[in-house]
Phi, psi and omega in degrees: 000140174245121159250095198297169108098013167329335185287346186298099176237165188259171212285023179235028158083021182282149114334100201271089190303325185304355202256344173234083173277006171297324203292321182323108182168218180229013168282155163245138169260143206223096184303142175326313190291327173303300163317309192298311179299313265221299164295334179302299194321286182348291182331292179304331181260353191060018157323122189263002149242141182276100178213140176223148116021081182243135208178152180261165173184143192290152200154152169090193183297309222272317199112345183237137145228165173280182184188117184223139180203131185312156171229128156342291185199176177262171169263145203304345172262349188297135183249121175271109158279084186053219212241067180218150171236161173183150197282138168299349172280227132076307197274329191288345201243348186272321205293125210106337203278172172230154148245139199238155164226121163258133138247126208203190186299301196267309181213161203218142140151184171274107166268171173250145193227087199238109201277299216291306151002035176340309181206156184211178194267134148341318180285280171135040158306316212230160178188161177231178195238000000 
């Protein structure tokens, strides 16, 4: 899936969410780069599905972080999203959210883009709700 104009942001460098109200909801959107990333791994682990793990978990500055990780396959409570799985506990606080993979000079990795998300740590490791 592509999410075009993902950069409309406010001047406090936020994603101004209201410009996308299709994201608003209980789904996760999985940017084309997130896919891409995701399967290169797959590849590379020798998976035979391209699928990772996406999730919360206490922790960090803010009290919450994410987490990802490849999986076999998902587990039977798991709600799939394009090649992602995530736990319903997980989902109540991701739903709405997008996930991106940036590369860049400074910093490489998966992010999370979380409408739910009050506040998060300078690193942006950690948020809070």
């Amino acid at each position: 899936m592509s999410l075009i104009g993902i950069s409309k942001k406010n001047k406090k460098n936020k994603i101004d969410w209201s410009q996308y109200p299709e994201i608003l909801g209980s789904d996760i959107f999985v940017t084309d780069n997130a896919q891409n990333r995701i399967n290169f791994l797959a590849e590379q682990e020798k998976y035979e599905l391209p699928l990772m793990r996406v999730g919360i978990k206490g922790g960090g500055c803010s009290g919450l972080s994410y987490f990802f990780e490849l999986v076999a396959e998902p587990k039977d409570s798991d709600k799939i999203f394009s090649n992602i799985c995530v736990d319903p506990k997980s989902l109540k606080v991701l739903g709405g959210s997008i996930l991106e993979y940036e590369s860049g000079l400074l910093k490489s990795g998966f992010q999370i883009l979380n409408p739910k998300a009050k506040k998060s740590c300078s690193c942006g490791q950690s948020f809070s709700l």
